[in-house]
Coordinates of C-alpha atoms in Angstrom, one line a residue:
Chain D
X428 CA 6.6 6.7 11.5
X429 CA 7.0 3.7 9.4
X430 CA 10.6 2.3 9.0
X431 CA 10.9 0.3 5.9
X432 CA 14.3 -2.2 6.0
X433 CA 16.0 -4.1 3.5
X434 CA 19.5 -5.1 1.6
X435 CA 21.4 -2.8 4.5
X436 CA 19.1 0.2 4.2
X437 CA 16.5 1.4 6.4
X438 CA 14.5 3.9 6.0
X439 CA 12.1 5.8 8.5
X440 CA 8.8 7.7 5.9
X441 CA 7.8 10.7 6.8
X442 CA 3.9 11.0 6.7
X443 CA 2.6 10.6 3.5
X444 CA 5.6 8.6 2.1
X445 CA 5.5 5.2 0.5
X446 CA 8.2 3.1 -0.2
X447 CA 10.0 -0.1 -1.6
X448 CA 13.4 -1.5 -1.1
X449 CA 13.7 -4.7 -3.0
X450 CA 16.5 -6.0 -5.7
X451 CA 15.0 -7.6 -8.7
X452 CA 14.9 -11.1 -10.5
X453 CA 18.3 -11.7 -11.3
X454 CA 17.9 -12.4 -15.9
X455 CA 21.3 -14.5 -17.2
X456 CA 24.6 -13.7 -15.2
X457 CA 23.3 -10.3 -14.0
X458 CA 23.5 -9.3 -10.2
X459 CA 21.0 -7.1 -9.5
X460 CA 21.3 -4.5 -6.8
X461 CA 19.6 -3.1 -4.4
X462 CA 17.0 -0.3 -5.2
X463 CA 15.0 1.9 -3.1
X464 CA 11.9 3.8 -4.0
X465 CA 9.7 6.8 -2.0
X466 CA 7.3 8.6 -3.1
X467 CA 4.3 10.0 -1.8
X468 CA 2.2 8.9 -4.8
X469 CA 1.0 5.0 -4.8
X470 CA 4.8 3.1 -6.0
X471 CA 3.1 -0.2 -8.7
X472 CA 4.7 -3.2 -8.6
X473 CA 5.7 -2.3 -11.5
X474 CA 7.5 1.0 -11.4
X475 CA 11.2 1.0 -13.3
X476 CA 14.3 1.8 -11.2
X477 CA 14.4 5.6 -11.9
X478 CA 10.2 6.2 -12.0
X479 CA 9.1 5.0 -15.1
X480 CA 5.1 4.0 -14.9
X481 CA 5.3 6.2 -11.2
X482 CA 6.6 10.2 -12.0
X483 CA 3.8 11.1 -14.4
X484 CA 1.0 10.2 -11.3
X485 CA 3.5 12.7 -10.0
X486 CA 1.3 15.9 -9.1
X487 CA 2.6 19.4 -8.3
X488 CA 3.3 18.8 -4.5
X489 CA 4.5 15.4 -4.7
X490 CA 7.8 13.5 -4.7
X491 CA 9.5 10.7 -5.9
X492 CA 13.0 9.4 -4.6
X493 CA 15.7 7.2 -5.9
X494 CA 18.3 5.3 -3.8
X495 CA 19.8 3.2 -6.4
X496 CA 23.0 0.8 -5.5
X497 CA 25.5 0.0 -8.5
X498 CA 28.3 -3.3 -8.0
X499 CA 31.0 -3.1 -6.0
X500 CA 33.5 -2.9 -9.3
X501 CA 32.4 1.0 -8.9
X502 CA 34.0 1.8 -6.2
X503 CA 37.0 3.6 -6.6
X504 CA 35.6 5.6 -10.1
X505 CA 35.4 9.7 -10.0
X506 CA 31.9 9.6 -10.7
X507 CA 31.5 7.8 -7.6
X508 CA 34.1 9.6 -5.7
X509 CA 31.6 12.2 -3.3
X510 CA 32.0 10.3 0.1
X511 CA 28.1 10.2 2.4
X512 CA 24.7 10.1 1.0
X513 CA 23.8 13.8 0.7
X514 CA 21.6 14.8 3.8
X515 CA 20.7 18.5 3.2
X516 CA 19.2 19.7 -0.4
X517 CA 18.9 22.7 -1.6
X518 CA 15.7 24.1 -3.8
X519 CA 18.7 25.2 -6.3
X520 CA 19.9 21.4 -6.9
X521 CA 16.9 20.9 -8.8
X522 CA 17.2 20.9 -12.6
X523 CA 13.3 20.8 -14.9
X524 CA 15.8 19.3 -17.5
X525 CA 17.9 17.1 -14.6
X526 CA 15.5 14.1 -15.6
X527 CA 15.2 10.8 -16.6
X528 CA 11.9 12.1 -18.7
X529 CA 11.1 15.7 -19.1
X530 CA 7.5 15.8 -18.1
X531 CA 6.7 19.1 -17.8
X532 CA 6.8 21.5 -14.9
X533 CA 8.8 18.5 -13.0
X534 CA 12.4 19.3 -11.6
X535 CA 14.2 17.1 -10.7
X536 CA 18.6 16.6 -8.9
X537 CA 20.1 13.5 -9.4
X538 CA 23.8 12.8 -6.9
X539 CA 26.4 9.4 -7.3
X540 CA 28.1 9.2 -4.4
X541 CA 30.0 6.4 -2.3
X542 CA 28.0 5.4 1.6
X543 CA 30.0 3.0 3.7
X544 CA 31.3 1.2 1.0
X545 CA 28.3 0.9 -1.0
X546 CA 28.7 3.5 -4.6
X547 CA 25.2 4.6 -5.0
X548 CA 22.9 7.4 -7.2
X549 CA 20.1 9.5 -6.0
X550 CA 17.6 10.6 -8.0
X551 CA 14.8 13.1 -6.9
X552 CA 11.9 14.1 -8.7
X553 CA 9.6 17.4 -7.7
X554 CA 5.9 17.4 -9.4
X555 CA 6.4 20.8 -9.4
X556 CA 9.5 23.3 -10.1
X557 CA 7.2 26.3 -9.1
X558 CA 7.1 24.7 -5.7
X559 CA 10.6 23.3 -5.6
X560 CA 11.2 25.1 -2.4
X561 CA 8.6 23.6 -0.1
X562 CA 8.8 20.5 -1.9
X563 CA 12.5 20.4 -1.0
X564 CA 11.3 19.9 3.0
X565 CA 9.9 16.2 2.4
X566 CA 13.1 15.2 0.9
X567 CA 15.9 16.6 3.1
X568 CA 13.1 14.7 5.7
X569 CA 13.4 11.2 4.2
X570 CA 17.1 11.9 3.4
X571 CA 18.0 13.0 6.5
X572 CA 16.3 8.8 8.2
X573 CA 18.0 7.0 5.4
X574 CA 20.4 4.6 7.1
X575 CA 23.0 2.4 4.6
X576 CA 24.9 -0.3 6.3
X577 CA 28.8 -0.9 5.6
X578 CA 29.3 -3.1 2.5
X579 CA 32.0 -4.7 4.4
X580 CA 30.6 -8.7 5.3
X581 CA 30.4 -8.9 9.4
X582 CA 29.5 -5.5 9.7
X583 CA 25.7 -5.3 10.4
X584 CA 25.2 -2.3 12.0
X585 CA 24.2 0.8 10.7
X586 CA 25.8 4.0 10.4
X587 CA 24.3 7.7 9.7
Chain P
X49 CA -65.1 -42.3 43.6
X50 CA -63.7 -40.4 45.7
X51 CA -59.9 -42.0 45.1
X52 CA -60.4 -41.2 41.8
X53 CA -61.3 -37.9 42.0
X54 CA -58.7 -36.7 44.9
X55 CA -56.1 -38.1 42.4
X56 CA -57.5 -36.2 39.2
X57 CA -57.3 -33.2 41.5
X58 CA -53.4 -34.2 42.3
X59 CA -52.3 -34.7 38.9
X60 CA -53.9 -31.3 38.0
X61 CA -52.1 -29.4 40.5
X62 CA -49.3 -30.6 39.3
X63 CA -49.4 -29.4 35.5
X64 CA -50.1 -26.5 37.2
X65 CA -47.3 -26.4 39.0
X66 CA -44.9 -27.6 35.7
X67 CA -46.9 -24.5 32.7
X68 CA -46.3 -21.9 36.1
X69 CA -42.7 -22.8 36.1
X70 CA -41.8 -23.2 32.6
X71 CA -43.8 -19.8 32.7
X72 CA -41.8 -17.9 35.1
X73 CA -38.4 -19.7 33.0
X74 CA -39.7 -18.6 29.6
X75 CA -40.1 -14.8 31.5
X76 CA -36.2 -15.2 33.0
X77 CA -34.8 -16.6 29.3
X78 CA -36.5 -13.1 27.7
X79 CA -35.8 -10.3 30.2
X80 CA -32.2 -12.1 29.9
X81 CA -32.3 -11.5 26.1
X82 CA -33.8 -8.1 26.2
X83 CA -30.7 -7.3 28.8
X84 CA -28.7 -8.1 25.8
X85 CA -30.7 -6.1 23.2
X86 CA -31.8 -9.2 21.5
X87 CA -35.2 -9.6 23.2
X88 CA -38.5 -9.5 22.0
X89 CA -41.8 -7.9 23.2
X90 CA -41.7 -4.9 25.3
X91 CA -37.6 -3.7 25.6
X92 CA -38.5 -1.0 27.9
X93 CA -39.1 -3.2 30.6
X94 CA -36.3 -3.5 33.0
X95 CA -34.2 -6.4 33.6
X96 CA -33.5 -8.4 36.2
X97 CA -30.6 -7.8 38.7
X98 CA -30.8 -11.0 39.1
X99 CA -30.7 -12.4 36.4
X100 CA -27.2 -10.8 35.0
X101 CA -25.9 -8.7 38.1
X102 CA -22.2 -8.6 36.4
X103 CA -23.4 -4.9 34.0
X104 CA -25.6 -3.0 36.6
X105 CA -25.5 -0.6 33.1
X106 CA -26.5 -3.5 31.0
X107 CA -30.2 -3.5 33.8
X108 CA -31.4 -0.3 32.9
X109 CA -30.5 -0.5 29.4
X110 CA -32.7 -1.9 26.9
X111 CA -29.7 -2.8 24.3
X112 CA -26.2 -3.4 24.9
X113 CA -23.3 -3.4 22.6
X114 CA -22.0 -6.5 22.7
X115 CA -18.1 -5.9 22.6
X116 CA -15.6 -8.6 21.1
X117 CA -12.3 -8.9 22.2
X118 CA -10.5 -6.4 23.9
X119 CA -10.3 -3.0 23.6
X120 CA -9.1 -0.6 21.5
X121 CA -6.6 2.1 22.5
X122 CA -7.8 4.6 23.6
X123 CA -6.1 6.7 20.3
X124 CA -7.9 4.6 18.0
X125 CA -11.7 3.6 17.4
X126 CA -13.7 1.8 14.4
X127 CA -12.9 4.7 12.0
X128 CA -8.9 5.0 12.0
X129 CA -7.1 3.9 9.4
X130 CA -3.2 3.5 9.2
X131 CA -0.7 2.9 7.2
X132 CA 0.7 -0.4 6.0
X133 CA 3.7 -2.0 6.7
X134 CA 4.9 -5.3 5.7
X135 CA 6.9 -7.2 3.1
X136 CA 6.3 -8.2 -0.7
X137 CA 5.0 -11.9 -1.8
X138 CA 9.1 -11.7 -3.0
X139 CA 10.5 -10.5 0.5
X140 CA 11.5 -7.3 -0.1
X141 CA 10.8 -4.4 2.3
X142 CA 7.1 -3.0 1.1
X143 CA 5.4 0.1 3.2
X144 CA 1.7 1.8 1.7
X145 CA 0.9 5.0 2.4
X146 CA -3.0 5.0 2.9
X147 CA -3.1 8.3 5.0
X148 CA -2.2 11.0 4.0
X149 CA -3.2 10.6 1.0
X150 CA -5.0 12.3 -2.2
X151 CA -7.3 9.0 -2.7
X152 CA -9.2 6.8 -1.8
X153 CA -7.5 3.0 -1.0
X154 CA -8.9 -0.6 -1.3
X155 CA -7.3 -2.1 1.3
X156 CA -8.7 -6.5 0.5
X157 CA -7.7 -8.6 3.1
X158 CA -7.3 -11.6 1.4
X159 CA -5.2 -15.3 2.1
X160 CA -3.8 -17.6 -0.5
X161 CA -6.4 -20.7 0.9
X162 CA -9.4 -18.8 1.0
X163 CA -12.1 -20.3 -1.4
X164 CA -14.0 -17.0 -1.8
X165 CA -10.9 -15.3 -2.1
X166 CA -10.3 -16.4 -5.5
X167 CA -13.4 -14.9 -7.4
X168 CA -11.5 -11.7 -5.1
X169 CA -8.0 -12.5 -6.3
X170 CA -8.8 -13.0 -10.0
X171 CA -11.3 -10.2 -10.2
X172 CA -8.1 -8.1 -9.0
X173 CA -5.7 -9.5 -11.8
X174 CA -8.2 -8.0 -14.8
X175 CA -7.3 -5.3 -16.9
X176 CA -9.6 -2.9 -14.7
X177 CA -9.2 -4.4 -11.8
X178 CA -12.3 -6.0 -11.7
X179 CA -14.1 -2.5 -13.0
X180 CA -12.9 -0.5 -9.6
X181 CA -12.5 3.3 -10.3
X182 CA -9.6 4.1 -11.6
X183 CA -8.9 6.8 -9.2
X184 CA -9.5 3.8 -6.4
X185 CA -6.2 2.4 -5.7
X186 CA -6.4 -1.2 -4.5
X187 CA -3.9 -3.4 -2.2
X188 CA -4.2 -6.6 -1.2
X189 CA -3.4 -7.7 2.0
X190 CA -2.5 -10.9 3.2
X191 CA -1.3 -12.2 6.2
X192 CA 2.6 -12.3 6.8
X193 CA 4.6 -15.0 5.9
X194 CA 4.9 -16.6 9.4
X195 CA 1.3 -16.9 8.9
X196 CA 1.1 -17.5 5.1
X197 CA 2.7 -19.0 2.0
X198 CA 4.6 -16.7 0.4
X199 CA 5.1 -18.9 -2.7
X200 CA 1.0 -19.7 -2.9
X201 CA 0.2 -16.0 -2.7
X202 CA 3.9 -15.0 -5.1
X203 CA 1.4 -17.0 -7.9
X204 CA -1.6 -15.5 -6.6
X205 CA -0.6 -12.0 -6.8
X206 CA -2.1 -9.4 -9.5
X207 CA 0.8 -7.8 -11.7
X208 CA -0.2 -4.0 -11.8
X209 CA -1.3 -4.6 -7.8
X210 CA 0.0 -4.0 -5.3
X211 CA 0.0 -7.2 -2.9
X212 CA 1.4 -6.9 1.2
X213 CA 1.7 -9.6 3.9
X214 CA 1.8 -7.6 7.0
X215 CA 0.1 -9.5 10.0
X216 CA 0.0 -6.6 11.7
X217 CA -2.4 -4.4 9.0
X218 CA -5.1 -7.0 9.8
X219 CA -4.6 -6.4 13.9
X220 CA -4.8 -2.6 12.9
X221 CA -8.0 -3.3 10.8
X222 CA -9.3 -6.4 13.1
X223 CA -9.8 -8.3 10.6
X224 CA -12.2 -11.2 11.6
X225 CA -11.4 -13.4 9.0
X226 CA -10.7 -13.0 4.8
X227 CA -12.3 -12.4 2.9
X228 CA -12.7 -8.5 4.2
X229 CA -12.8 -5.0 3.0
X230 CA -11.8 -1.8 3.7
X231 CA -12.0 1.9 1.7
X232 CA -9.9 4.4 3.4
X233 CA -9.7 8.1 2.3
X234 CA -6.5 9.4 2.6
X235 CA -7.4 13.0 3.2
X236 CA -9.5 12.3 5.8
X237 CA -7.2 9.5 8.1
X238 CA -10.5 7.3 8.3
X239 CA -12.3 4.3 6.7
X240 CA -14.8 4.7 4.7
X241 CA -16.5 1.8 5.4
X242 CA -16.0 -2.3 5.0
X243 CA -17.1 -5.2 5.5
X244 CA -17.6 -8.4 3.9
X245 CA -18.7 -9.8 0.2
X246 CA -19.0 -12.7 -2.1
X247 CA -18.6 -10.9 -5.2
X248 CA -16.6 -8.7 -6.4
X249 CA -19.2 -7.0 -8.3
X250 CA -19.8 -6.0 -4.4
X251 CA -17.1 -4.4 -3.5
X252 CA -17.3 -2.1 -6.6
X253 CA -21.0 -1.1 -6.7
X254 CA -20.0 0.1 -2.6
X255 CA -16.9 1.8 -3.2
X256 CA -18.7 3.5 -6.0
X257 CA -21.6 4.6 -4.1
X258 CA -19.1 5.7 -1.2
X259 CA -16.7 7.7 -3.6
X260 CA -20.0 9.5 -5.0
X261 CA -20.8 10.4 -1.8
X262 CA -17.3 11.7 -0.5
X263 CA -16.4 13.7 -3.9
X264 CA -19.7 14.5 -4.9
X265 CA -20.2 15.6 -9.1
X266 CA -16.8 17.7 -9.0
X267 CA -14.7 15.2 -8.1
X268 CA -15.6 12.9 -11.0
X269 CA -13.4 11.4 -13.7
X270 CA -14.2 13.5 -16.8
X271 CA -16.5 11.3 -19.7
X272 CA -13.9 10.6 -22.0
X273 CA -10.8 11.1 -20.4
X274 CA -8.2 9.3 -22.2
X275 CA -5.6 8.5 -20.3
X276 CA -1.5 8.6 -21.4
X277 CA 0.4 5.3 -21.9
X278 CA 2.6 5.0 -18.8
X279 CA 5.1 2.2 -17.4
X280 CA 5.1 -0.7 -19.9
X281 CA 2.0 1.1 -22.6
X282 CA 5.0 3.4 -23.4
X283 CA 7.6 1.9 -23.6
X284 CA 6.1 -0.9 -26.0
X285 CA 4.8 2.3 -28.0
X286 CA 8.0 4.2 -28.1
X287 CA 9.9 0.3 -28.9
X288 CA 6.9 0.5 -31.9
X289 CA 7.8 4.1 -32.7
X290 CA 11.6 3.2 -33.2
X291 CA 11.3 0.2 -35.0
X292 CA 9.2 2.1 -37.3
X293 CA 11.6 4.8 -38.2
X294 CA 14.6 1.8 -38.5
X295 CA 16.1 2.0 -35.0
X296 CA 16.6 -1.6 -34.3
X297 CA 18.7 -2.2 -30.5
X298 CA 22.4 -1.9 -31.6
X299 CA 21.6 0.5 -33.7
X300 CA 24.0 3.8 -33.5
X301 CA 22.6 6.2 -32.8
X302 CA 21.8 5.4 -29.2
X303 CA 24.8 5.2 -28.1
X304 CA 26.4 8.8 -29.1
X305 CA 29.9 9.8 -28.3
X306 CA 29.1 13.7 -28.2
X307 CA 26.3 15.8 -28.1
X308 CA 27.3 16.3 -32.1
X309 CA 26.2 12.9 -32.9
X310 CA 22.7 14.0 -30.7
X311 CA 21.7 17.2 -33.2
X312 CA 23.9 16.3 -36.2
X313 CA 21.9 13.3 -37.3
X314 CA 22.9 9.6 -37.3
X315 CA 26.9 8.9 -35.6
X316 CA 29.6 8.4 -38.4
X317 CA 29.4 4.8 -37.0
X318 CA 28.5 0.9 -37.9
X319 CA 25.7 -0.2 -36.4
X320 CA 26.1 -3.1 -33.3
X321 CA 29.3 -0.9 -32.1
X322 CA 28.1 0.3 -28.9
X323 CA 31.4 3.0 -27.0
X324 CA 33.3 1.4 -24.3
X325 CA 31.6 2.3 -20.9

């Protein structure tokens, strides 16, 4: 099982998944935050944060997952009040209209939460809404093996 | 006169001995070459056990494969494929799946300093990936940052091609040097072929043939199929259409405050104003 680790995010990838944990180049005063992409298809190096340039290549057996971190100013906001990364999604959590880009047949879900003092959104896309019951399994397998290090400096241990 | 005859006889005997020794030495060399599988003449002749005494099996075998480097672990063979794990030229973590996928992956093992590699970097940076079939994914693999110059790799990295810096991948695929290419079938998790090339067109030709062999005519892309725009091309197309419709950056319609704004036309707000976050 391949293990990816960068920017305080560690993922052990289930078979068939590839991944990328990165931070974009700084533009002007912008402070880029870590983004993690995981997919069962090839992830192009120029894929946008929420899968632009990638989701069109999803086939009916594929999945795509994004873990996107927000700035520390978001901690404590109502949107990020949920504590902890969702580890087990249900097929019913996926909706054809919860997609950044509405592509026929696909299905998505998005969650906002705070994990170890770091605000995130998790966005997952299934290549086929009809197959959501089987496709949610590899997504959950990935989520089970995702770890986020605490935000506080000096606390480098990664907790699940 | 007698002295001359005796001297002549001695010289003839010495020369005969010299020729016999040379013939014997030549025969020994030929036997040794046979035992290594590189001999000429009759390869079925058994090797002289006095020549190679370290390996009994080589004496009976007409052609013994020559192994270089340590033996492979039991679970691996020269056809096994491995996923790639490393960093991108910017130092971020990347893992590329080449097994358990539905496509072929061409792994191009290149380095920033090799002059032969320059043409391959350039070809992979072309819009059409040097003519590589569109359903074959190209991945450039350099050695890790400890053995490469990340800034040089970053300078050469084609923008639309995944580049992974991983010394472990070079070990996994037993890459003898750069440039080196490996074609992996993600469905069978096996290498379809590997080797070196001087020009990218040779690689493309071999990939096409290998793909045609593996997939047959039914899996080939339909002629005339038009790919849907995506990524930057789709973004540019969207921008063109919005500008043509008079919607520029900051236009009020881009910042609806309610569903009524979305479904009842342009919101009643001046252009450039955006709601507070």
